[in-house]
Amino acid sequence: EGISHLHVGNIVHCDIKPENLILTDKGRLKIADFGCAIDVERVLDIPRGTTAYSAPELIVKKSTITVAVDLWSMACVWYALWRMGQSPFDSSDSGDAQIVQGVETYCALDADKRSAWLFDDKDESTTAATALGEQLIASLLHPVPTERLGTSDTKADSAKDMYPSIRKSLVWKGVDLEK
């Protein structure tokens, strides 16, 4: 819900990653480190954020930034949770150049090959991921920002009304997102 609050205020965090998510003693997830945050629809001259979690449009110079960059990053975080810490485009020995190359390669693939990139034979933890969870992550990691799940849901007056397509996803069935 924190991302929704930012986006209702026309702010894009631009650096959503596990290290910037803090769990309070009451179990609430908080977003930290707003050093890369910017106004929506701004054109960037330089890349920003952490490359392993950055949307393609954050990596490329002269890109218009929308809330879709945070949706991509959120999917990378969820992927890392599913995969026990591994981000989709990073490995322990990857530098920024290798990550950028991985993102570019991924974005050039068709949908079936992107899904295989993300979920086929990466490691044993893949078997624990449900098809619905994989579908949610893949739909948020769409290479075209306007095609990412949730990007058509951004006209809301309150955070609770943002992203109904994500909130209503079957992945969240039975999960109380209001707590």
Coordinates of N, CA, C and O in Angstrom, one line a residue:
E1 N 0.8 -1.2 0.0 CA 0.0 0.0 0.0 C 0.9 1.3 0.0 O 0.4 2.3 -0.5
G2 N 2.1 1.2 0.5 CA 3.0 2.3 0.5 C 3.3 2.8 -0.9 O 3.3 4.1 -1.1
I3 N 3.4 1.9 -1.9 CA 3.7 2.4 -3.2 C 2.4 3.1 -3.8 O 2.5 4.1 -4.5
S4 N 1.2 2.6 -3.4 CA 0.0 3.2 -3.8 C -0.1 4.7 -3.3 O -0.5 5.6 -4.0
H5 N 0.3 4.9 -2.0 CA 0.3 6.2 -1.5 C 1.3 7.2 -2.3 O 0.9 8.3 -2.5
L6 N 2.4 6.7 -2.6 CA 3.4 7.5 -3.4 C 2.8 7.8 -4.7 O 2.8 9.0 -5.2
H7 N 2.2 6.8 -5.4 CA 1.7 7.0 -6.8 C 0.5 7.9 -6.8 O 0.3 8.7 -7.7
V8 N -0.4 7.9 -5.8 CA -1.5 8.8 -5.7 C -1.0 10.2 -5.6 O -1.6 11.1 -6.2
G9 N 0.2 10.4 -4.9 CA 0.8 11.7 -4.8 C 1.7 12.1 -6.0 O 2.4 13.0 -6.0
N10 N 1.6 11.3 -7.1 CA 2.4 11.5 -8.3 C 3.9 11.4 -8.0 O 4.7 12.2 -8.6
I11 N 4.3 10.5 -7.1 CA 5.7 10.3 -6.8 C 6.1 8.9 -7.2 O 5.4 8.0 -6.9
V12 N 7.3 8.8 -7.8 CA 7.8 7.5 -8.2 C 9.0 7.3 -7.3 O 9.9 8.1 -7.3
H13 N 9.1 6.2 -6.6 CA 10.3 5.9 -5.7 C 11.6 5.7 -6.5 O 12.6 6.2 -6.1
C14 N 11.5 4.9 -7.5 CA 12.7 4.6 -8.4 C 13.8 3.7 -7.8 O 14.8 3.5 -8.4
D15 N 13.6 3.3 -6.6 CA 14.6 2.4 -6.0 C 14.0 1.4 -5.0 O 14.5 1.2 -3.9
I16 N 12.9 0.8 -5.4 CA 12.2 -0.3 -4.6 C 13.1 -1.5 -4.7 O 13.4 -2.0 -5.8
K17 N 13.6 -1.9 -3.5 CA 14.4 -3.1 -3.4 C 14.4 -3.6 -2.0 O 13.9 -2.9 -1.1
P18 N 14.7 -4.9 -1.7 CA 14.6 -5.4 -0.4 C 15.3 -4.5 0.7 O 14.7 -4.4 1.8
E19 N 16.4 -4.0 0.4 CA 17.1 -3.1 1.4 C 16.4 -1.9 1.7 O 16.6 -1.2 2.8
N20 N 15.4 -1.4 0.9 CA 14.6 -0.2 1.2 C 13.2 -0.5 1.7 O 12.4 0.3 1.8
L21 N 13.0 -1.8 2.1 CA 11.8 -2.2 2.7 C 12.0 -2.6 4.2 O 12.9 -3.4 4.4
I22 N 11.3 -2.0 5.1 CA 11.6 -2.2 6.5 C 10.3 -2.7 7.2 O 9.2 -2.2 7.0
L23 N 10.5 -3.8 7.9 CA 9.3 -4.3 8.7 C 9.4 -3.8 10.1 O 10.4 -3.9 10.8
T24 N 8.2 -3.2 10.5 CA 8.2 -2.6 11.8 C 7.9 -3.7 12.9 O 7.6 -4.8 12.5
D25 N 8.0 -3.4 14.1 CA 7.8 -4.3 15.2 C 6.3 -4.8 15.2 O 6.0 -5.8 15.8
K26 N 5.4 -4.0 14.6 CA 4.0 -4.4 14.5 C 3.7 -5.1 13.2 O 2.5 -5.4 12.9
G27 N 4.7 -5.5 12.4 CA 4.5 -6.2 11.2 C 4.1 -5.4 10.0 O 3.7 -6.0 9.0
R28 N 4.2 -4.1 10.0 CA 3.9 -3.3 8.9 C 5.1 -3.1 8.0 O 6.2 -2.8 8.5
L29 N 5.0 -3.1 6.7 CA 6.1 -2.9 5.8 C 6.1 -1.5 5.5 O 5.1 -0.9 5.1
K30 N 7.3 -0.9 5.6 CA 7.5 0.6 5.3 C 8.6 0.7 4.2 O 9.5 -0.1 4.1
I31 N 8.4 1.7 3.4 CA 9.4 2.0 2.4 C 10.3 3.1 2.9 O 9.9 4.1 3.5
A32 N 11.6 2.9 2.6 CA 12.7 3.8 3.1 C 13.5 4.3 1.9 O 13.3 3.9 0.8
D33 N 14.3 5.2 2.1 CA 15.3 5.8 1.2 C 14.7 6.4 0.0 O 14.5 5.7 -1.1
F34 N 14.3 7.6 0.1 CA 13.6 8.3 -1.0 C 14.6 9.2 -1.8 O 14.2 10.1 -2.5
G35 N 15.9 8.9 -1.8 CA 16.9 9.6 -2.5 C 16.8 9.6 -4.0 O 17.3 10.6 -4.6
C36 N 16.1 8.6 -4.5 CA 16.0 8.5 -6.0 C 14.6 8.9 -6.4 O 14.3 9.0 -7.6
A37 N 13.7 9.2 -5.5 CA 12.3 9.5 -5.8 C 12.2 10.8 -6.7 O 12.9 11.7 -6.5
I38 N 11.2 10.7 -7.6 CA 11.0 11.9 -8.5 C 9.5 12.0 -8.8 O 8.7 11.1 -8.5
D39 N 9.1 13.1 -9.4 CA 7.7 13.3 -9.8 C 7.4 12.4 -11.1 O 8.3 12.2 -11.9
V40 N 6.2 12.0 -11.2 CA 5.7 11.2 -12.3 C 5.9 12.0 -13.6 O 5.7 13.2 -13.6
E41 N 6.1 11.3 -14.7 CA 6.2 11.8 -16.0 C 7.4 12.7 -16.2 O 7.4 13.6 -17.1
R42 N 8.4 12.6 -15.4 CA 9.6 13.3 -15.6 C 10.6 12.6 -16.6 O 10.6 11.4 -16.6
V43 N 11.3 13.3 -17.4 CA 12.3 12.7 -18.3 C 13.6 12.7 -17.6 O 14.1 13.7 -17.1
L44 N 14.3 11.5 -17.5 CA 15.5 11.4 -16.9 C 16.7 11.5 -17.9 O 16.6 10.9 -18.9
D45 N 17.7 12.1 -17.5 CA 18.9 12.2 -18.3 C 19.9 11.1 -17.9 O 20.8 10.8 -18.7
I46 N 19.9 10.7 -16.7 CA 20.8 9.7 -16.2 C 20.0 8.5 -15.5 O 19.0 8.8 -15.0
P47 N 20.6 7.3 -15.6 CA 19.9 6.2 -14.9 C 19.9 6.5 -13.3 O 20.8 7.2 -12.8
R48 N 18.9 5.9 -12.7 CA 18.9 6.0 -11.2 C 18.3 4.7 -10.6 O 17.7 3.9 -11.3
G49 N 18.6 4.5 -9.3 CA 18.1 3.3 -8.7 C 19.2 2.3 -8.7 O 20.3 2.5 -9.2
T50 N 18.8 1.1 -8.2 CA 19.7 -0.1 -8.1 C 19.4 -0.9 -9.3 O 18.3 -1.4 -9.6
T51 N 20.5 -1.1 -10.1 CA 20.3 -1.7 -11.5 C 19.6 -3.0 -11.4 O 18.8 -3.3 -12.3
A52 N 19.9 -3.9 -10.4 CA 19.2 -5.2 -10.4 C 17.7 -5.2 -10.2 O 17.0 -6.1 -10.6
Y53 N 17.2 -4.0 -9.8 CA 15.7 -3.9 -9.6 C 15.2 -2.8 -10.5 O 14.0 -2.5 -10.3
S54 N 16.0 -2.2 -11.3 CA 15.5 -1.1 -12.2 C 14.8 -1.5 -13.4 O 15.3 -2.4 -14.1
A55 N 13.7 -0.9 -13.7 CA 13.0 -1.1 -14.9 C 13.8 -0.7 -16.1 O 14.7 0.2 -16.0
P56 N 13.5 -1.3 -17.3 CA 14.3 -0.9 -18.5 C 14.3 0.6 -18.7 O 15.4 1.2 -19.1
E57 N 13.2 1.3 -18.5 CA 13.1 2.7 -18.8 C 14.0 3.5 -17.8 O 14.2 4.7 -18.0
L58 N 14.3 3.0 -16.6 CA 15.2 3.7 -15.7 C 16.7 3.5 -16.1 O 17.5 4.4 -15.8
I59 N 17.0 2.5 -16.8 CA 18.3 2.2 -17.2 C 18.7 3.0 -18.5 O 19.9 3.4 -18.6
V60 N 17.7 3.3 -19.3 CA 18.0 4.0 -20.6 C 17.9 5.5 -20.4 O 17.0 6.0 -19.7
K61 N 18.8 6.2 -20.9 CA 18.8 7.7 -20.8 C 17.7 8.3 -21.6 O 17.2 7.7 -22.6
K62 N 17.2 9.4 -21.2 CA 16.1 10.2 -21.9 C 14.8 9.4 -21.9 O 14.1 9.4 -22.9
S63 N 14.5 8.8 -20.8 CA 13.2 8.0 -20.7 C 12.2 8.8 -19.8 O 12.6 9.4 -18.9
T64 N 11.0 8.7 -20.2 CA 9.9 9.3 -19.4 C 9.6 8.3 -18.3 O 9.3 7.2 -18.6
I65 N 9.6 8.8 -17.1 CA 9.4 7.9 -15.9 C 7.9 7.9 -15.5 O 7.4 9.0 -15.3
T66 N 7.3 6.8 -15.3 CA 6.0 6.7 -14.8 C 6.0 5.7 -13.6 O 7.0 5.1 -13.3
V67 N 4.8 5.5 -13.0 CA 4.6 4.6 -11.9 C 5.0 3.2 -12.3 O 5.3 2.3 -11.4
A68 N 5.0 2.9 -13.6 CA 5.4 1.5 -14.0 C 6.8 1.1 -13.6 O 7.0 -0.1 -13.4
V69 N 7.7 2.0 -13.3 CA 9.0 1.6 -12.9 C 9.0 1.0 -11.5 O 9.7 0.0 -11.2
D70 N 8.1 1.5 -10.6 CA 8.0 0.9 -9.3 C 7.3 -0.4 -9.3 O 7.5 -1.3 -8.5
L71 N 6.3 -0.6 -10.3 CA 5.7 -1.9 -10.4 C 6.7 -3.0 -10.9 O 6.7 -4.1 -10.4
W72 N 7.6 -2.6 -11.8 CA 8.7 -3.5 -12.2 C 9.5 -3.9 -11.0 O 9.8 -5.1 -10.8
S73 N 9.9 -2.9 -10.3 CA 10.8 -3.1 -9.1 C 10.1 -4.0 -8.1 O 10.7 -4.9 -7.5
M74 N 8.8 -3.7 -7.9 CA 8.0 -4.5 -6.9 C 8.0 -6.0 -7.3 O 8.2 -6.9 -6.5
A75 N 7.9 -6.2 -8.6 CA 7.9 -7.6 -9.2 C 9.3 -8.2 -8.9 O 9.4 -9.4 -8.6
C76 N 10.4 -7.5 -9.1 CA 11.7 -8.0 -8.9 C 11.9 -8.4 -7.4 O 12.5 -9.4 -7.1
V77 N 11.3 -7.6 -6.5 CA 11.4 -7.9 -5.1 C 10.6 -9.2 -4.8 O 11.0 -10.1 -4.1
W78 N 9.4 -9.3 -5.3 CA 8.5 -10.5 -5.1 C 9.3 -11.7 -5.7 O 9.3 -12.8 -5.1
Y79 N 9.9 -11.5 -6.9 CA 10.7 -12.6 -7.5 C 11.8 -13.1 -6.5 O 12.0 -14.2 -6.3
A80 N 12.5 -12.1 -5.9 CA 13.6 -12.4 -5.0 C 13.0 -13.1 -3.8 O 13.7 -14.0 -3.2
L81 N 11.8 -12.8 -3.3 CA 11.2 -13.5 -2.2 C 10.9 -14.9 -2.6 O 11.1 -15.9 -1.8
W82 N 10.4 -15.2 -3.8 CA 10.1 -16.5 -4.3 C 11.3 -17.3 -4.4 O 11.3 -18.5 -4.2
R83 N 12.4 -16.7 -4.9 CA 13.6 -17.4 -5.3 C 14.7 -17.2 -4.2 O 15.9 -17.3 -4.5
M84 N 14.3 -17.0 -3.0 CA 15.2 -17.0 -1.8 C 16.4 -16.0 -2.0 O 17.5 -16.4 -1.9
G85 N 16.1 -14.8 -2.5 CA 17.1 -13.7 -2.5 C 17.6 -13.5 -3.9 O 18.3 -12.4 -4.1
Q86 N 17.4 -14.3 -4.9 CA 17.9 -14.1 -6.2 C 17.0 -13.2 -7.0 O 15.8 -13.4 -7.1
S87 N 17.6 -12.1 -7.5 CA 16.8 -11.2 -8.4 C 16.7 -11.8 -9.8 O 17.6 -12.5 -10.2
P88 N 15.8 -11.4 -10.6 CA 15.7 -12.0 -11.9 C 16.8 -11.7 -12.9 O 17.0 -12.5 -13.8
F89 N 17.5 -10.6 -12.7 CA 18.6 -10.2 -13.7 C 19.9 -10.1 -13.0 O 20.9 -9.6 -13.6
D90 N 20.1 -10.6 -11.8 CA 21.3 -10.5 -11.1 C 21.8 -11.8 -10.6 O 21.0 -12.7 -10.2
S91 N 23.1 -12.0 -10.5 CA 23.6 -13.2 -9.8 C 24.8 -12.7 -9.0 O 25.1 -11.5 -9.1
S92 N 25.3 -13.5 -8.1 CA 26.3 -13.0 -7.2 C 27.5 -12.4 -7.8 O 28.2 -11.5 -7.3
D93 N 27.8 -12.8 -9.1 CA 29.0 -12.2 -9.7 C 28.6 -11.2 -10.9 O 29.5 -10.9 -11.7
S94 N 27.4 -10.8 -10.9 CA 27.0 -9.8 -12.0 C 27.4 -8.4 -11.6 O 27.1 -8.0 -10.5
G95 N 27.9 -7.7 -12.5 CA 28.1 -6.3 -12.4 C 27.0 -5.6 -13.1 O 26.1 -6.2 -13.7
D96 N 26.9 -4.2 -13.0 CA 25.8 -3.5 -13.6 C 25.7 -3.8 -15.1 O 24.6 -3.9 -15.7
A97 N 26.9 -3.8 -15.8 CA 26.8 -4.1 -17.3 C 26.2 -5.4 -17.6 O 25.4 -5.5 -18.6
Q98 N 26.5 -6.4 -16.8 CA 25.8 -7.7 -17.1 C 24.4 -7.7 -16.8 O 23.6 -8.3 -17.5
I99 N 24.0 -7.0 -15.7 CA 22.5 -6.9 -15.4 C 21.8 -6.1 -16.5 O 20.7 -6.6 -17.0
V100 N 22.4 -5.0 -17.0 CA 21.7 -4.3 -18.1 C 21.6 -5.2 -19.3 O 20.6 -5.2 -20.0
Q101 N 22.6 -5.9 -19.6 CA 22.6 -6.8 -20.8 C 21.5 -7.9 -20.6 O 20.8 -8.2 -21.5
G102 N 21.4 -8.4 -19.3 CA 20.3 -9.3 -19.0 C 18.9 -8.8 -19.2 O 18.0 -9.4 -19.8
V103 N 18.7 -7.5 -18.7 CA 17.4 -6.8 -18.9 C 17.1 -6.6 -20.4 O 16.0 -6.9 -20.8
E104 N 18.1 -6.2 -21.1 CA 17.9 -6.0 -22.6 C 17.6 -7.3 -23.3 O 16.7 -7.3 -24.1
T105 N 18.3 -8.3 -22.9 CA 18.0 -9.6 -23.6 C 16.6 -10.1 -23.2 O 15.8 -10.5 -24.1
Y106 N 16.2 -10.0 -22.0 CA 14.9 -10.4 -21.5 C 13.8 -9.6 -22.2 O 12.8 -10.1 -22.7
C107 N 14.0 -8.3 -22.4 CA 13.0 -7.4 -23.0 C 12.8 -7.7 -24.5 O 11.8 -7.5 -25.1
A108 N 13.8 -8.3 -25.1 CA 13.8 -8.6 -26.6 C 13.1 -9.9 -26.8 O 12.7 -10.3 -28.0
L109 N 12.8 -10.7 -25.8 CA 12.2 -12.0 -25.9 C 10.6 -11.9 -26.1 O 10.1 -10.9 -25.6
D110 N 10.0 -12.9 -26.7 CA 8.5 -12.9 -26.7 C 8.1 -13.4 -25.3 O 8.8 -13.9 -24.5
A111 N 6.8 -13.3 -25.1 CA 6.2 -13.6 -23.7 C 6.5 -15.0 -23.2 O 6.9 -15.1 -22.0
D112 N 6.4 -16.0 -24.0 CA 6.7 -17.4 -23.6 C 8.2 -17.5 -23.2 O 8.5 -18.1 -22.2
K113 N 9.1 -16.9 -24.0 CA 10.5 -17.0 -23.7 C 10.9 -16.2 -22.4 O 11.8 -16.6 -21.7
R114 N 10.1 -15.1 -22.2 CA 10.4 -14.3 -21.0 C 10.0 -15.1 -19.8 O 10.7 -15.1 -18.8
S115 N 8.9 -15.8 -19.9 CA 8.4 -16.7 -18.7 C 9.4 -17.7 -18.5 O 9.8 -18.0 -17.3
A116 N 10.0 -18.4 -19.5 CA 11.0 -19.4 -19.3 C 12.2 -18.8 -18.7 O 12.9 -19.4 -17.9
W117 N 12.6 -17.6 -19.1 CA 13.8 -16.9 -18.6 C 13.6 -16.8 -17.0 O 14.5 -17.0 -16.3
L118 N 12.4 -16.4 -16.6 CA 12.2 -16.1 -15.2 C 12.0 -17.4 -14.4 O 12.5 -17.5 -13.3
F119 N 11.4 -18.4 -14.9 CA 10.9 -19.5 -14.1 C 11.4 -20.9 -14.4 O 11.3 -21.8 -13.6
D120 N 12.0 -21.2 -15.6 CA 12.4 -22.5 -16.0 C 13.8 -22.8 -15.5 O 14.7 -22.1 -15.9
D121 N 13.9 -23.9 -14.7 CA 15.2 -24.5 -14.3 C 16.2 -23.5 -13.7 O 17.4 -23.7 -13.8
K122 N 15.7 -22.5 -13.0 CA 16.7 -21.6 -12.3 C 17.3 -22.3 -11.1 O 18.4 -22.3 -10.9
D123 N 16.4 -22.9 -10.3 CA 16.8 -23.7 -9.1 C 15.7 -24.4 -8.6 O 14.5 -24.3 -9.1
E124 N 15.9 -25.2 -7.5 CA 14.8 -26.0 -7.0 C 13.7 -25.2 -6.4 O 12.6 -25.7 -6.2
S125 N 13.9 -24.0 -6.0 CA 12.8 -23.2 -5.3 C 11.7 -22.9 -6.3 O 10.6 -22.6 -5.8
T126 N 11.9 -23.0 -7.6 CA 10.9 -22.7 -8.5 C 9.6 -23.6 -8.3 O 8.5 -23.1 -8.5
T127 N 9.8 -24.8 -7.9 CA 8.7 -25.7 -7.7 C 7.7 -25.2 -6.6 O 6.5 -25.5 -6.7
A128 N 8.1 -24.4 -5.7 CA 7.3 -23.8 -4.7 C 6.4 -22.7 -5.2 O 5.4 -22.3 -4.6
A129 N 6.8 -22.1 -6.3 CA 6.1 -20.9 -6.8 C 4.8 -21.4 -7.6 O 4.9 -22.4 -8.3
T130 N 3.7 -20.8 -7.3 CA 2.5 -21.2 -8.0 C 2.4 -20.6 -9.4 O 3.1 -19.6 -9.6
A131 N 1.6 -21.2 -10.2 CA 1.4 -20.6 -11.6 C 0.9 -19.2 -11.5 O 1.2 -18.3 -12.3
L132 N 0.0 -19.0 -10.5 CA -0.6 -17.6 -10.3 C 0.5 -16.6 -9.9 O 0.5 -15.5 -10.4
G133 N 1.3 -17.0 -9.0 CA 2.4 -16.1 -8.6 C 3.3 -15.8 -9.7 O 3.8 -14.6 -9.9
E134 N 3.7 -16.8 -10.5 CA 4.5 -16.6 -11.7 C 3.9 -15.7 -12.7 O 4.5 -14.8 -13.3
Q135 N 2.6 -15.9 -12.9 CA 1.8 -15.0 -13.8 C 1.8 -13.6 -13.4 O 2.0 -12.7 -14.2
L136 N 1.6 -13.4 -12.1 CA 1.6 -12.0 -11.5 C 3.0 -11.3 -11.7 O 3.0 -10.2 -12.2
I137 N 4.0 -12.0 -11.4 CA 5.4 -11.5 -11.5 C 5.7 -11.2 -13.0 O 6.1 -10.1 -13.4
A138 N 5.4 -12.1 -13.9 CA 5.6 -12.0 -15.3 C 4.8 -10.8 -15.9 O 5.3 -10.0 -16.7
S139 N 3.6 -10.6 -15.4 CA 2.8 -9.5 -15.9 C 3.3 -8.1 -15.4 O 3.0 -7.1 -16.1
L140 N 3.9 -8.1 -14.3 CA 4.5 -6.9 -13.8 C 5.9 -6.6 -14.5 O 6.4 -5.5 -14.5
L141 N 6.5 -7.7 -15.0 CA 7.8 -7.5 -15.6 C 7.7 -7.5 -17.1 O 8.5 -8.0 -17.9
H142 N 6.6 -6.8 -17.6 CA 6.5 -6.7 -19.0 C 7.4 -5.6 -19.5 O 7.6 -4.6 -18.9
P143 N 8.1 -5.8 -20.6 CA 9.1 -4.8 -21.1 C 8.5 -3.5 -21.5 O 9.2 -2.5 -21.4
V144 N 7.2 -3.5 -21.9 CA 6.6 -2.2 -22.3 C 5.9 -1.6 -21.0 O 4.9 -2.3 -20.5
P145 N 6.3 -0.5 -20.6 CA 5.7 0.1 -19.3 C 4.2 0.1 -19.3 O 3.5 -0.2 -18.3
T146 N 3.6 0.5 -20.4 CA 2.1 0.7 -20.5 C 1.4 -0.7 -20.5 O 0.2 -0.7 -20.3
E147 N 2.1 -1.8 -20.7 CA 1.5 -3.1 -20.7 C 1.7 -3.8 -19.4 O 1.1 -4.9 -19.2
R148 N 2.4 -3.2 -18.4 CA 2.5 -3.9 -17.1 C 1.2 -3.9 -16.4 O 0.4 -2.9 -16.4
L149 N 0.9 -5.0 -15.7 CA -0.3 -5.1 -14.9 C -0.3 -3.9 -13.9 O 0.7 -3.6 -13.3
G150 N -1.5 -3.2 -13.8 CA -1.6 -2.1 -12.9 C -1.5 -0.8 -13.5 O -1.9 0.2 -13.0
T151 N -0.8 -0.7 -14.7 CA -0.6 0.7 -15.2 C -1.8 1.4 -15.7 O -1.9 2.6 -15.8
S152 N -2.9 0.6 -16.0 CA -4.2 1.2 -16.4 C -5.0 1.5 -15.1 O -6.1 2.1 -15.3
D153 N -4.5 1.2 -13.9 CA -5.3 1.4 -12.7 C -4.8 2.7 -11.9 O -5.1 2.8 -10.7
T154 N -4.1 3.6 -12.5 CA -3.5 4.6 -11.8 C -4.3 5.9 -11.6 O -3.8 6.8 -11.0
K155 N -5.5 5.9 -12.0 CA -6.3 7.1 -11.8 C -7.2 6.9 -10.6 O -8.4 6.5 -10.7
A156 N -6.7 7.2 -9.4 CA -7.5 7.0 -8.2 C -7.2 8.2 -7.2 O -6.1 8.8 -7.3
D157 N -8.1 8.4 -6.4 CA -8.0 9.5 -5.4 C -7.4 9.1 -4.1 O -6.9 9.9 -3.3
S158 N -7.4 7.8 -3.8 CA -6.8 7.3 -2.6 C -6.0 6.0 -2.9 O -6.2 5.3 -3.9
A159 N -5.1 5.7 -2.0 CA -4.2 4.6 -2.1 C -5.0 3.3 -2.1 O -4.6 2.3 -2.8
K160 N -6.1 3.2 -1.4 CA -6.9 2.0 -1.3 C -7.6 1.7 -2.6 O -8.0 0.6 -2.8
D161 N -7.7 2.7 -3.5 CA -8.4 2.5 -4.8 C -7.4 2.3 -5.9 O -7.8 2.0 -7.0
M162 N -6.1 2.3 -5.6 CA -5.1 2.1 -6.6 C -4.9 0.6 -6.9 O -5.0 -0.2 -6.0
Y163 N -4.6 0.3 -8.1 CA -4.2 -1.0 -8.5 C -5.2 -2.1 -8.2 O -4.8 -3.2 -7.7
P164 N -6.4 -1.9 -8.6 CA -7.4 -3.0 -8.4 C -7.1 -4.3 -9.1 O -7.3 -5.4 -8.6
S165 N -6.4 -4.2 -10.2 CA -6.1 -5.5 -11.0 C -5.0 -6.3 -10.2 O -5.0 -7.5 -10.2
I166 N -4.1 -5.6 -9.5 CA -3.2 -6.3 -8.7 C -3.8 -6.8 -7.4 O -3.6 -7.9 -7.0
R167 N -4.6 -5.9 -6.7 CA -5.2 -6.3 -5.5 C -6.2 -7.5 -5.7 O -6.4 -8.3 -4.8
K168 N -6.9 -7.5 -6.8 CA -7.9 -8.6 -7.0 C -7.2 -9.8 -7.6 O -8.0 -10.8 -7.9
S169 N -6.0 -9.8 -7.8 CA -5.3 -11.0 -8.4 C -5.6 -12.2 -7.5 O -5.6 -12.1 -6.2
L170 N -5.7 -13.3 -8.1 CA -6.0 -14.6 -7.3 C -4.9 -14.9 -6.3 O -5.1 -15.6 -5.4
V171 N -3.7 -14.4 -6.6 CA -2.6 -14.6 -5.7 C -2.9 -14.1 -4.3 O -2.5 -14.7 -3.3
W172 N -3.7 -13.0 -4.2 CA -4.0 -12.4 -2.9 C -5.3 -12.9 -2.3 O -5.7 -12.5 -1.2
K173 N -5.9 -13.9 -2.9 CA -7.2 -14.4 -2.4 C -6.9 -14.9 -0.9 O -6.0 -15.7 -0.7
G174 N -7.7 -14.4 0.0 CA -7.6 -14.9 1.4 C -6.6 -14.1 2.2 O -6.4 -14.2 3.4
V175 N -5.9 -13.1 1.5 CA -4.9 -12.3 2.2 C -5.5 -10.9 2.5 O -6.1 -10.3 1.6
D176 N -5.5 -10.5 3.8 CA -6.1 -9.2 4.1 C -5.1 -8.1 3.9 O -4.1 -8.0 4.7
L177 N -5.2 -7.4 2.8 CA -4.2 -6.4 2.5 C -4.5 -5.1 3.3 O -3.7 -4.2 3.2
E178 N -5.5 -5.0 4.1 CA -5.8 -3.9 4.9 C -5.1 -3.9 6.2 O -5.0 -2.9 6.9
K179 N -4.5 -5.0 6.6 CA -3.8 -5.1 7.9 C -2.5 -4.5 7.8 O -1.8 -4.5 6.9

